[in-house]
CSV table of C-alpha atoms and ligand atoms in Angstrom, one decimal:
chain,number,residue,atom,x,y,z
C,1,UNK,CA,-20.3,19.2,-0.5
C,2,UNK,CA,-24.1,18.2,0.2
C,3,UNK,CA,-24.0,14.4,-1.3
C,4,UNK,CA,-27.3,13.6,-3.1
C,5,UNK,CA,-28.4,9.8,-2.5
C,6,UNK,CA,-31.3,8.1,-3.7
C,7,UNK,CA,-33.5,5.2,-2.8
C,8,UNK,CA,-35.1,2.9,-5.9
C,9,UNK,CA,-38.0,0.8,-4.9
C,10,UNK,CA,-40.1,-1.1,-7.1
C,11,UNK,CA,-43.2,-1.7,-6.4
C,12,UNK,CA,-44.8,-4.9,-4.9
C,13,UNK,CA,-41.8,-6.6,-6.2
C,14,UNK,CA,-42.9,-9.9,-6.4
C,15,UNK,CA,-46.1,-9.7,-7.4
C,16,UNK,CA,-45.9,-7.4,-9.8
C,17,UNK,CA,-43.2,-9.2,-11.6
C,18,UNK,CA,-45.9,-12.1,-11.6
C,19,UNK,CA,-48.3,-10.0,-13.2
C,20,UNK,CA,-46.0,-8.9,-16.1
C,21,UNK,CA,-44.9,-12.7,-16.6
C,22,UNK,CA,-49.2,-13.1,-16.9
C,23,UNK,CA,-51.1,-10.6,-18.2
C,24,UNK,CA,-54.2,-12.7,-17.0
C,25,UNK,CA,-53.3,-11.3,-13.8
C,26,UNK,CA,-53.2,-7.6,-14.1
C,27,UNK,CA,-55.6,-5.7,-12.8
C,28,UNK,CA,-56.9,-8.2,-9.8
C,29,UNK,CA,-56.3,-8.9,-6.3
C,30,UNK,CA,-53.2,-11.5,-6.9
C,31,UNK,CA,-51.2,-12.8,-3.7
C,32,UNK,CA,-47.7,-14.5,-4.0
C,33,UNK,CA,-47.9,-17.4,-1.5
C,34,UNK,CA,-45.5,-19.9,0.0
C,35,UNK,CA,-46.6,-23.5,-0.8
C,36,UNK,CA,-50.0,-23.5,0.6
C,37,UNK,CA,-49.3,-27.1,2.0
C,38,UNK,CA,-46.3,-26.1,3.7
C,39,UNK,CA,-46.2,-24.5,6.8
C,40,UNK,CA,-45.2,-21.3,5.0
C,41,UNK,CA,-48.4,-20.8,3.4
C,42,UNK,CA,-48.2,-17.4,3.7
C,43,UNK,CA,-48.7,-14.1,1.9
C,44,UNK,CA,-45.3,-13.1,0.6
C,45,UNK,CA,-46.5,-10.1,-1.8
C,46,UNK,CA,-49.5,-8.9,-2.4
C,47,UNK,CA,-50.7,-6.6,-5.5
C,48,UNK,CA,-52.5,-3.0,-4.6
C,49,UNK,CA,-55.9,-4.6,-5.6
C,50,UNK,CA,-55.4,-7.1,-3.2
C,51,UNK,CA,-54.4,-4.7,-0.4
C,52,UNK,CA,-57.2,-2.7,-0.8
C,53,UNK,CA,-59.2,-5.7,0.5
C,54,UNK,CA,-57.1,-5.9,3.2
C,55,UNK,CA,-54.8,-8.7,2.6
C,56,UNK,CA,-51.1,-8.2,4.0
C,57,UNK,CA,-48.1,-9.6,3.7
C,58,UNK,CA,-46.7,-12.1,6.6
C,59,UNK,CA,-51.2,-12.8,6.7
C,60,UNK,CA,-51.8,-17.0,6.2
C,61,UNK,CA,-53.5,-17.3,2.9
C,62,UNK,CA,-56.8,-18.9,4.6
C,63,UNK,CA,-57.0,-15.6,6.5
C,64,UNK,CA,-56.4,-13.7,3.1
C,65,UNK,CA,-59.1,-15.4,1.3
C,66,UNK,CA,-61.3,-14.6,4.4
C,67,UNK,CA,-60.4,-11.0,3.3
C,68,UNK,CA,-60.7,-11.1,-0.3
C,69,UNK,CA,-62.4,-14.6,-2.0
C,70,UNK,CA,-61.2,-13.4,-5.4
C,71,UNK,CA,-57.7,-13.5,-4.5
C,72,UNK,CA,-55.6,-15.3,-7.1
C,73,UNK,CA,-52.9,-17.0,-5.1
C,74,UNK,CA,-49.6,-17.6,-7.1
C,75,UNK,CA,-46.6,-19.2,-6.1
C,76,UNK,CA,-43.3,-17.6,-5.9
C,77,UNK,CA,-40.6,-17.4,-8.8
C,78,UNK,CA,-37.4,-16.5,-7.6
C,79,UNK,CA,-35.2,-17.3,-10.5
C,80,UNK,CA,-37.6,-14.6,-12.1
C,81,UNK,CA,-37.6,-12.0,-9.3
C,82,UNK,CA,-33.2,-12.5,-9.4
C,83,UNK,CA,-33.4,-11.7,-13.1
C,84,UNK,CA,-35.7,-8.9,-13.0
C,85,UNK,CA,-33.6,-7.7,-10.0
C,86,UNK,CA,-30.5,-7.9,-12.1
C,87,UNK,CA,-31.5,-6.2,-15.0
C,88,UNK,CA,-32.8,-3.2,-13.0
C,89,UNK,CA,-29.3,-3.1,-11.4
C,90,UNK,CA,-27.6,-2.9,-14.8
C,91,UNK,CA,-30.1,0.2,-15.4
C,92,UNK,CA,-28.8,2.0,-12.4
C,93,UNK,CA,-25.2,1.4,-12.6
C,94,UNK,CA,-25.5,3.4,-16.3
C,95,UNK,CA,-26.1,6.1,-13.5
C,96,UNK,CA,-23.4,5.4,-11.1
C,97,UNK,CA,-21.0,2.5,-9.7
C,98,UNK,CA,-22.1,3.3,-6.4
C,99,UNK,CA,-25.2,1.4,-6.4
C,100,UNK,CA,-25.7,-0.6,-3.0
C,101,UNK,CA,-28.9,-3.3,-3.3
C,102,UNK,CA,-31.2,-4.0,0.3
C,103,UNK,CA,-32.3,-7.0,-0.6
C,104,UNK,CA,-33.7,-8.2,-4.0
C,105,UNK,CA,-36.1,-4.9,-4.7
C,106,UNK,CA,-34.2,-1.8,-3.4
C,107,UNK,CA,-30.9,-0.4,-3.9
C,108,UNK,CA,-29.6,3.0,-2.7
C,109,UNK,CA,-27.4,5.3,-5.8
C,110,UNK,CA,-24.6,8.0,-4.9
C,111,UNK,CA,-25.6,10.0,-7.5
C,112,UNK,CA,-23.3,13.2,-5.9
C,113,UNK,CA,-20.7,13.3,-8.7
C,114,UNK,CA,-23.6,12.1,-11.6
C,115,UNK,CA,-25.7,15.0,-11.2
C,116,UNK,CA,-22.9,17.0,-14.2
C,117,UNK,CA,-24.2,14.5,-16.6
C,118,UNK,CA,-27.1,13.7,-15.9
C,119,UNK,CA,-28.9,17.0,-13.8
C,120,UNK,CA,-29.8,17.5,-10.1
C,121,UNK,CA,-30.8,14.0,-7.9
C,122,UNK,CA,-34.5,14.3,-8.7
C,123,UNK,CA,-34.2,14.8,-12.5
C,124,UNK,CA,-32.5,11.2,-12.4
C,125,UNK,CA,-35.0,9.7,-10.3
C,126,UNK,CA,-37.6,10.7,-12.8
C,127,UNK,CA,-35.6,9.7,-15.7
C,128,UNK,CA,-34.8,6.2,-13.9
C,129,UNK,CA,-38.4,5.5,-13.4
C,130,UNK,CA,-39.6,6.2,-17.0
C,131,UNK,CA,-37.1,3.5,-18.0
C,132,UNK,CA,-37.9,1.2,-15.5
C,133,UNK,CA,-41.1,1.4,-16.7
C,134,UNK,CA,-40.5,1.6,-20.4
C,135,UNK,CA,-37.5,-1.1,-20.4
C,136,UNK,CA,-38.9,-3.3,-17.6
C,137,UNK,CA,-42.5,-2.7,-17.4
C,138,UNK,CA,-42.5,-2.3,-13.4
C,139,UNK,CA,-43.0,1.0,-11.4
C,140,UNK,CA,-40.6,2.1,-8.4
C,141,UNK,CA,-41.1,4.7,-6.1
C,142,UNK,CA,-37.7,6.6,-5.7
C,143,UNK,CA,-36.7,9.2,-2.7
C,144,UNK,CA,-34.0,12.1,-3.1
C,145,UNK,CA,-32.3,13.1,-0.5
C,146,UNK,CA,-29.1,13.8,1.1
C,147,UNK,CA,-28.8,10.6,3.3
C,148,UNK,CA,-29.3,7.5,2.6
C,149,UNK,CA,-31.8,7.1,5.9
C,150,UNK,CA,-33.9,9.7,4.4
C,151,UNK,CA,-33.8,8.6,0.6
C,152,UNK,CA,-35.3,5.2,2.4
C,153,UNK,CA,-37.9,7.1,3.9
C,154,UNK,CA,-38.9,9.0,0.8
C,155,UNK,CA,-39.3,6.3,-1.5
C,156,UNK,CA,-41.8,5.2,1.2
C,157,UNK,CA,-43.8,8.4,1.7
C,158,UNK,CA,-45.7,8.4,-2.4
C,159,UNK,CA,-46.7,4.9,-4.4
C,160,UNK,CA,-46.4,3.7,-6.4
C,161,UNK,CA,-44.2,5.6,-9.6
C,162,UNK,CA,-43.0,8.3,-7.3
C,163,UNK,CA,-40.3,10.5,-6.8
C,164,UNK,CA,-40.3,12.4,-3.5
C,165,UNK,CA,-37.5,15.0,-2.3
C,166,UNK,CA,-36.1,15.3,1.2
C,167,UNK,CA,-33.7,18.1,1.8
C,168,UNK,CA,-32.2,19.8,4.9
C,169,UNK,CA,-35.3,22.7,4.4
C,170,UNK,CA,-38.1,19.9,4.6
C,171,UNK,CA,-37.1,16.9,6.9
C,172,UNK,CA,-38.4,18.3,9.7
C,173,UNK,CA,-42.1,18.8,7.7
C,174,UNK,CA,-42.0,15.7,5.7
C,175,UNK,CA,-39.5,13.2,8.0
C,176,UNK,CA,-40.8,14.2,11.1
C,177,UNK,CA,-44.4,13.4,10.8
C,178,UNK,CA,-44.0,10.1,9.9
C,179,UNK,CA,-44.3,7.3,12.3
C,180,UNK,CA,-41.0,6.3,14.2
C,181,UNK,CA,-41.4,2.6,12.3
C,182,UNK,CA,-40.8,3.9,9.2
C,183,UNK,CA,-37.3,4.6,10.4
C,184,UNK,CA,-34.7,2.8,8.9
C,185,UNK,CA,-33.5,-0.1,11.8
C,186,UNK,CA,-36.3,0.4,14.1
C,187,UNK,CA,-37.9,-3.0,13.8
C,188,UNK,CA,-41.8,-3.7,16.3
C,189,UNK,CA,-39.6,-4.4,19.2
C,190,UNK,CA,-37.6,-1.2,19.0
C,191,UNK,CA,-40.7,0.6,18.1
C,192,UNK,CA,-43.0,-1.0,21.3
C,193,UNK,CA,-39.7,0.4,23.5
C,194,UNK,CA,-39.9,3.7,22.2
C,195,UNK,CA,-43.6,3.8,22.9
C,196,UNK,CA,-43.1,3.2,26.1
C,197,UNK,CA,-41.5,6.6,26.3
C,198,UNK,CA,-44.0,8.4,24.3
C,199,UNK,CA,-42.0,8.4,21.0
C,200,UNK,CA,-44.2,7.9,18.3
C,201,UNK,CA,-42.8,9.9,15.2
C,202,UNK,CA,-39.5,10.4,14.3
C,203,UNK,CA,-39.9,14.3,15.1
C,204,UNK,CA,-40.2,12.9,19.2
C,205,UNK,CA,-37.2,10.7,18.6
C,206,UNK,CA,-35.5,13.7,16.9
C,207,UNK,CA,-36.7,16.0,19.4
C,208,UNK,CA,-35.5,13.8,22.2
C,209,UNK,CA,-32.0,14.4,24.6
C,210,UNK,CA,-29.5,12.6,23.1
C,211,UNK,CA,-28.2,11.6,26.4
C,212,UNK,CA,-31.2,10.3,28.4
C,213,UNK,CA,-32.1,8.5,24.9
C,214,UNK,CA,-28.3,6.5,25.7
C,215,UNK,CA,-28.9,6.1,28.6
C,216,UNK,CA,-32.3,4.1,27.7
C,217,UNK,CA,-31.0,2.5,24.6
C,218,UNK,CA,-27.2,2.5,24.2
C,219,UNK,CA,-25.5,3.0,21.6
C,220,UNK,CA,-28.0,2.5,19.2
C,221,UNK,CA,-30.3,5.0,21.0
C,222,UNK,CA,-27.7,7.8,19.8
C,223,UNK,CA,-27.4,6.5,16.3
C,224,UNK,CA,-31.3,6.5,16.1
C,225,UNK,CA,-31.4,9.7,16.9
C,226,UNK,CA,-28.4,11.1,14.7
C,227,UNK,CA,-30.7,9.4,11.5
C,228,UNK,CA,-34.0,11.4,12.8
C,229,UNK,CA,-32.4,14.4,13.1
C,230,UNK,CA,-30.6,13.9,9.1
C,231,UNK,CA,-27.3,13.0,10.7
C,232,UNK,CA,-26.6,9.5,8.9
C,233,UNK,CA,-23.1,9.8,6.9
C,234,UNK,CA,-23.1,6.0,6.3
C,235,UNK,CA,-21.8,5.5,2.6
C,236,UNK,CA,-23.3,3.7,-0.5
C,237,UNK,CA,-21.0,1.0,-1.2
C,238,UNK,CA,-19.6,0.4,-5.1
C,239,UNK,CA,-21.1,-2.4,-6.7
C,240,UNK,CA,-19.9,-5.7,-7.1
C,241,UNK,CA,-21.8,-7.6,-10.0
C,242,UNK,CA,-23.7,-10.9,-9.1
C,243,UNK,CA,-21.3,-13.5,-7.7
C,244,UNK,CA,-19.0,-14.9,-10.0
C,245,UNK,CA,-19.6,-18.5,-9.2
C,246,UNK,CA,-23.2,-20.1,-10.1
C,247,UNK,CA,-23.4,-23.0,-7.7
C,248,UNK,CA,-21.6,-23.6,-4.5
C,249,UNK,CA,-21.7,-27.6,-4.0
C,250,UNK,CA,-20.0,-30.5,-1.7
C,251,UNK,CA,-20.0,-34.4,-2.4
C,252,UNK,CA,-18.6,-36.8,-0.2
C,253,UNK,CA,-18.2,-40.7,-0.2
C,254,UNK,CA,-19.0,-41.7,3.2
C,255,UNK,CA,-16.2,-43.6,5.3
C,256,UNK,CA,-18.5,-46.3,5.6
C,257,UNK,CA,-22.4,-47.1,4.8
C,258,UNK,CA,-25.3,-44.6,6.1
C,259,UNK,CA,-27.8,-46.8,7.3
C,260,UNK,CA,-29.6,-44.8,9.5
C,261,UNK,CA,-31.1,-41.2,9.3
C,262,UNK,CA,-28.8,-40.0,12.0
C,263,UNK,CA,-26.0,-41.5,10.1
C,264,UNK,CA,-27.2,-39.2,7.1
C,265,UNK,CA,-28.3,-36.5,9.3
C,266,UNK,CA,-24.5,-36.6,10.4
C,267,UNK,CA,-23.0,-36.5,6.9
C,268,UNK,CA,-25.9,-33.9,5.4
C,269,UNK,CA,-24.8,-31.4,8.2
C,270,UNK,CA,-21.1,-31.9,7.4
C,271,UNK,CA,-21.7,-31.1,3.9
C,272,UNK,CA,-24.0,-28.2,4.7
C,273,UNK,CA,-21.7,-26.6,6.8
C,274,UNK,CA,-19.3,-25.9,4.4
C,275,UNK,CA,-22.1,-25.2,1.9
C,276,UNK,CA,-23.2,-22.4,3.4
C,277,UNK,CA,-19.7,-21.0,4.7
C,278,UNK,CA,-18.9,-20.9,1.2
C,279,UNK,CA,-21.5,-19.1,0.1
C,280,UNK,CA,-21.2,-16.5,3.3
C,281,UNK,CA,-17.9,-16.2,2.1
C,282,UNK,CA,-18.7,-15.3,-1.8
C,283,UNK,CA,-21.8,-13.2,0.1
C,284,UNK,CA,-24.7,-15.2,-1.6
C,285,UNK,CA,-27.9,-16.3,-1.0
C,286,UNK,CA,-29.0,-19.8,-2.7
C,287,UNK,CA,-32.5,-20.3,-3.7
C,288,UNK,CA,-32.3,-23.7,-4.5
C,289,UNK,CA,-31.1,-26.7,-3.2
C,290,UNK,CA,-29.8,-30.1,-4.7
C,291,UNK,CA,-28.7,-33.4,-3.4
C,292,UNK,CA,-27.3,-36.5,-5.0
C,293,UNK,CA,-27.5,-39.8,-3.5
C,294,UNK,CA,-25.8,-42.8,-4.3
C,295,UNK,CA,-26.7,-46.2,-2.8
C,296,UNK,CA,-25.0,-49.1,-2.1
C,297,UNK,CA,-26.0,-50.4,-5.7
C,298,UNK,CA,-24.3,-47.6,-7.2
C,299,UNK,CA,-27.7,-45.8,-8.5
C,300,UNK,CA,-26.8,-41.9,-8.5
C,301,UNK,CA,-29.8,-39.6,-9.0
C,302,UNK,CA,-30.4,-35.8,-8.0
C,303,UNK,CA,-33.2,-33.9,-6.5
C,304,UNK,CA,-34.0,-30.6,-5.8
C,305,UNK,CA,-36.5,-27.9,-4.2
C,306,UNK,CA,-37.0,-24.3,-4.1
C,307,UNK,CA,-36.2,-22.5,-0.9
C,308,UNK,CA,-39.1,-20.6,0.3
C,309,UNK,CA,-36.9,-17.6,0.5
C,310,UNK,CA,-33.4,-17.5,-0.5
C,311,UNK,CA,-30.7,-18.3,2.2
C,312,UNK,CA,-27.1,-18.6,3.2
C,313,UNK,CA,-27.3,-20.6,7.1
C,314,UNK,CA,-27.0,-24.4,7.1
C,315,UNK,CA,-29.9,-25.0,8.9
C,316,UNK,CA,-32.0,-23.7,5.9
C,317,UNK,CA,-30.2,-25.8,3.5
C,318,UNK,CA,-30.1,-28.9,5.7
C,319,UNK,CA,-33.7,-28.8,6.5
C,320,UNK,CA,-34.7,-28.7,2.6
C,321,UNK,CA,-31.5,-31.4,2.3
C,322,UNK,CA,-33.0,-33.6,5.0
C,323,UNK,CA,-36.9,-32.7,3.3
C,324,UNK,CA,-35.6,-34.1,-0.5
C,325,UNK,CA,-33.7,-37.0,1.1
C,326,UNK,CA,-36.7,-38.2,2.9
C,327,UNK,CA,-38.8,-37.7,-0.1
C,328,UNK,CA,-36.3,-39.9,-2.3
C,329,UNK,CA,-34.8,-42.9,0.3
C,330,UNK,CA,-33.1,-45.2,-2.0
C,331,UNK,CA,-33.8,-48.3,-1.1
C,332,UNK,CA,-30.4,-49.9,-0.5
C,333,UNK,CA,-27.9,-47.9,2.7
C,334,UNK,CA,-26.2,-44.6,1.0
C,335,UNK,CA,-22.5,-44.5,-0.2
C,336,UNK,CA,-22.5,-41.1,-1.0
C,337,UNK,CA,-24.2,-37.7,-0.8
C,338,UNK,CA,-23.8,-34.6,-2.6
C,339,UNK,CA,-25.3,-31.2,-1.3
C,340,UNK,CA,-25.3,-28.5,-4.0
C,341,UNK,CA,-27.2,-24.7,-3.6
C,342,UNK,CA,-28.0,-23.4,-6.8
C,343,UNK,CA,-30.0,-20.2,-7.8
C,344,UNK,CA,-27.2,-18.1,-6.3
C,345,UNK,CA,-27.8,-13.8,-5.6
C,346,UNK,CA,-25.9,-11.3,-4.3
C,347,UNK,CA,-26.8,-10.8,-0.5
C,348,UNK,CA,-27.4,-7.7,0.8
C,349,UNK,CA,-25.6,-6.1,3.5
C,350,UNK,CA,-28.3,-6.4,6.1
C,351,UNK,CA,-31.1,-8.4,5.5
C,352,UNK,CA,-34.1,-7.1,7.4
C,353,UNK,CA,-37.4,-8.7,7.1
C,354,UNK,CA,-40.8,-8.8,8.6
C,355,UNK,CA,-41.7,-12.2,7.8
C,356,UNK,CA,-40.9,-14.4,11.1
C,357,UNK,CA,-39.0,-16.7,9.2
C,358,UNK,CA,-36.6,-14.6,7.1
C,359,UNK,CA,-36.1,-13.1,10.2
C,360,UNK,CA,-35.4,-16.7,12.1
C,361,UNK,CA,-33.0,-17.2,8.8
C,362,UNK,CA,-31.2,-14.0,9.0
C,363,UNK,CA,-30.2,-15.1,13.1
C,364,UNK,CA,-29.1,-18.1,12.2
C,365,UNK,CA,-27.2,-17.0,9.7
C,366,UNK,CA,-25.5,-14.4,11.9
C,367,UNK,CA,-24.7,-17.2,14.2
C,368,UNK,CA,-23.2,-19.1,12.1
C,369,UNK,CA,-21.3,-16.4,10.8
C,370,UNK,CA,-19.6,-16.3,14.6
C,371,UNK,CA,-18.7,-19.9,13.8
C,372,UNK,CA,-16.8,-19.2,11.2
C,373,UNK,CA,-14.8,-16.3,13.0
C,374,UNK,CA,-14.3,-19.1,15.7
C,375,UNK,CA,-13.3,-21.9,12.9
C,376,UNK,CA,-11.3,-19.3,11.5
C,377,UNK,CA,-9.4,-19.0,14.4
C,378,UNK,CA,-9.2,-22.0,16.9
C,379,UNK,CA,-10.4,-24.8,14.1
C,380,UNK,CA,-13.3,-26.6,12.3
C,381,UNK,CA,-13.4,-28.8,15.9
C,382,UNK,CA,-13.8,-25.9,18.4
C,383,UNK,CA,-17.5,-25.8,17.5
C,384,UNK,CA,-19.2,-29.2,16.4
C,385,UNK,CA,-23.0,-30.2,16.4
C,386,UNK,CA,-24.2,-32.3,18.8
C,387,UNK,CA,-25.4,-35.1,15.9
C,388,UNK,CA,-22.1,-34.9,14.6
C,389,UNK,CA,-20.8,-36.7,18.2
C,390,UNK,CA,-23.3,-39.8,17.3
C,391,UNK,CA,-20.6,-41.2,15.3
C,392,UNK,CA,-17.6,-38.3,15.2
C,393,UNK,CA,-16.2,-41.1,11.9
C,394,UNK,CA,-18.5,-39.9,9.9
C,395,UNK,CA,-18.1,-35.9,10.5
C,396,UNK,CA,-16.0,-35.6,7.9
C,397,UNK,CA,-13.9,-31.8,7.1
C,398,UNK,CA,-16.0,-31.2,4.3
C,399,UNK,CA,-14.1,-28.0,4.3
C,400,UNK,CA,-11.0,-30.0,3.0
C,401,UNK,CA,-13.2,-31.0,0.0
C,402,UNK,CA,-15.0,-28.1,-1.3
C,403,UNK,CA,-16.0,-28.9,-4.9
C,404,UNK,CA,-16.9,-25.2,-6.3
C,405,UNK,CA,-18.3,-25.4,-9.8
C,406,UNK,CA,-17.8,-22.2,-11.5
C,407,UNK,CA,-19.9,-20.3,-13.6
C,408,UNK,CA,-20.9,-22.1,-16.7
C,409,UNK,CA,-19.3,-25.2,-15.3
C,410,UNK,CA,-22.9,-27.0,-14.8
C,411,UNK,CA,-24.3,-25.1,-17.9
C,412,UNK,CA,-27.8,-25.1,-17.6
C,413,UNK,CA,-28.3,-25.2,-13.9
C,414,UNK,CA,-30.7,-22.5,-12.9
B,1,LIG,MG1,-40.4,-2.8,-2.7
C-alpha cells in the first residue's frame, strides 16, 4: 500500500514567532540576530519583508543593514521557539503518533493509516494549517507525498501557508525541475561535486546511471539517486515526547584548590564531559548553560548564558562554561564547580544546518559521540584531553558522579 507522508514547515520559524510575541513587529523587515557583540552577530532568521531587501540568513548583521537600514534586529528566544515547537507537535500527534521532528521547525507525519479518519494526505495538510494558524497564529507550508524525501521537497516548492502534492504521476514534472540542492542531504559541497558532472536538477541526478554515479560518489551516490528517482522507503519514527528530565547537571568538590585557569579549565572539561554524554544519551539539546562556583571562603553563587544555538558537544558547553567563569572570578582559589545545561529539547535525528557554526557543532558532537562508543567499550581513560594531563589529580570521573535533577526537581528553572 502507497504510504502517504507529509512534511510540516512553519514559516520563518523564528522570526515569526518574534513577531507574534510583538505585534510592533509585524509587517516590517525584522531580523533575529546572534548577540551583535559576539562573534555570532549574525542573521539567524529573517521575516519575508526583510528578504525581499535582500537580507539572508547566515549574512553578518552589518552586511544586512547595508541591505535593508530599516531592519529591526531582535535577539533570539529559544525558550519561546521550544514552546511554540512543542505545542505544534501536540497538534500533529492528534493526527498521528508517527510524527518525526528535523530540528525545532519541521517534522515529517505517517499519515498512511490516518487518512480513514481524517480524509486523503492533503485534506489533513490543509486542515493542519488552518489550526496552526487559528491555534498558534503561525503559517507552515506542508508537502504531500509518498516519501518522506519528496514531502521535504514539497513543503519547499509554495510559501508560505501552502500545501503542495507530490505523487508518483507528477515527480518527474514538479521534483525534477528543481535544483539538485533542494534535495534532501545534498549539502554546497555535495552540490559543487555534482556540478562538476553537469548535474544541476534532481531530474539529471535522476536521469543519471546508477553505476557510474557509485563509482563517483559511493554509496551515497546510489542513495541520492534512489531519492531523485522517488525511491526513499526511510520510515517516520513514532514520537517520543520532550525529554523527561529538565536539566542534566554535574558538581564536583575539587581534590584540592583551583588556582589557576588551567586548573579550572581541567575540572570545567571533566564536568562537561559527562554533561553532555548525558544529554546525548537522553538525545537533547541544552540551550542554556549554568555554573556554580564556590571559593575558598565558602561564597556559592550561579551564573548562566544562553547558547547561541542549542547544543549537546562539550566543547559548546565548555566554551560558554569557561565564558561565565571568566566573567564571575571569585576572588579567593575555587573549591568547587558545578556545570548545569538547562533549557533542554528533543534533538533531532540529524541535525543539518547552513549556519557554519551549527554545522562546526553538529561535528563535534558526532565526534564526541565516537568517544563515548570508545568509553563505552575500553574506558573513560582510553580517550583523555590533552589539559586534562596538566594535572591528571584533578581529572576527576565525573561520570561516577552524575547529579541528574529530574523534572520539576529545580522548579522554576527555564
Ligand atoms: Mg521552516
Amino acid at each position: 500500500m502507497e504510504r502517504t507522508i507529509l512534511h510540516v514547515d512553519m514559516n520563518n520559524f523564528y522570526a515569526s514567532v518574534e513577531c507574534l510575541d510583538n505585534p510592533a513587529l509585524r509587517g516590517k523587515p525584522v531580523a533575529v540576530c546572534g548577540d551583535p557583540a559576539a562573534r555570532h552577530g549574525i542573521v539567524l532568521a529573517k521575516s519575508y519583508e526583510a528578504k525581499a531587501y535582500g537580507v539572508t540568513t547566515g549574512q553578518p548583521i552589518w552586511q544586512a543593514k547595508q541591505r535593508c537600514p530599516d531592519l529591526l534586529v531582535v535577539p533570539p528566544h529559544y525558550d519561546r521557539y521550544l514552546e511554540v515547537s512543542a505545542a505544534a507537535r501536540e497538534l500533529y500527534i492528534s493526527y498521528t503518533d508517527r510524527v518525526e521532528p528535523f530540528g525545532l521547525d519541521e517534522c515529517w507525519l505517517d499519515v498512511t493509516g490516518s487518512q480513514q479518519l481524517f480524509g486523503p494526505g492533503p485534506v489533513i495538510a490543509d486542515d493542519i494549517r488552518g489550526r496552526v494558524r487559528l491555534e498558534l497564529g503561525l503559517t507552515v507550508s506542508v508537502g504531500v507525498s509518498f516519501n518522506k524525501v519528496f514531502a521535504k521537497l514539497g513543503s519547499d516548492l509554495k510559501k508560505p501557508d501552502a500545501t503542495t502534492v507530490i505523487t508518483q504521476d507528477n515527480y518527474r514534472d514538479l521534483a525534477w525541475r528543481q535544483p539538485v540542492s533542494d534535495l534532501l542531504y545534498v549539502g554546497p559541497a555535495t552540490t559543487a561535486k555534482l556540478a562538476r558532472y553537469g548535474i544541476k536538477t534532481i531530474g539529471d541526478l535522476a536521469r543519471m546511471n546508477v553505476h557510474g554515479l557509485h563509482s563517483l560518489f559511493g554509496k551515497v551516490g546510489v542513495m541520492l539517486w534512489q531519492f531523485a528517482n522517488g525511491q526513499d522507503n526511510s520510515g517516520v519514527a513514532t514520537y517520543t515526547a520532550l525529554p523527561l528530565i529538565k536539566t542534566v547537571g554535574n558538581s564536583t568538590t575539587a581534590p584540592r584548590d583551583l588556582v589557576t585557569d588551567e586548573d579550572v579549565k581541567i575540572t570545567l572539561y571533566a564536568l562537561c564531559d559527562s554533561v553532555a554524554a548525558r544529554l546525548r544519551e537522553q538525545n537533547a539539546m541544552c540551550s542554556t548553560v549554568q555554573i556554580g562556583i564556590r571559593d575558598t571562603s565558602l561564597l556559592w553563587y550561579e551564573r548562566q548564558s544562553k547558547l547561541t544555538y542549542p547544543a549537546q558537544n562539550s566543547t559548546d558547553i565548555f566554551n560558554a562554561a569557561f565564558d561565565l567563569f571568566q566573567e564571575n572570578r571569585p576572588r579567593n582559589p575555587v573549591r568547587s564547580l558545578s556545570v548545569r545545561a538547562c533549557g533542554l529539547s528533543p534533538a533531532g535525528p540529524v541535525q543539518l544546518s547552513l549556519l557554519p557554526d551549527e554545522q562546526r557543532s553538529q561535528r563535534l558532537t558526532d565526534l564526541e559521540r565516537t568517544m563515548d562508543k570508545i568509553r563505552e567499550k575500553y574506558g573513560r581513560n582510553a580517550v583523555r584531553r590533552a589539559v586534562s594531563l596538566v594535572d591528571p589529580a584533578l581529572d576527576l570521573d565525573a561520570e561516577a558522579e552524575h547529579i541528574i535533577h529530574p523534572i520539576g526537581f529545580l522548579g522554576t528553572l527555564n
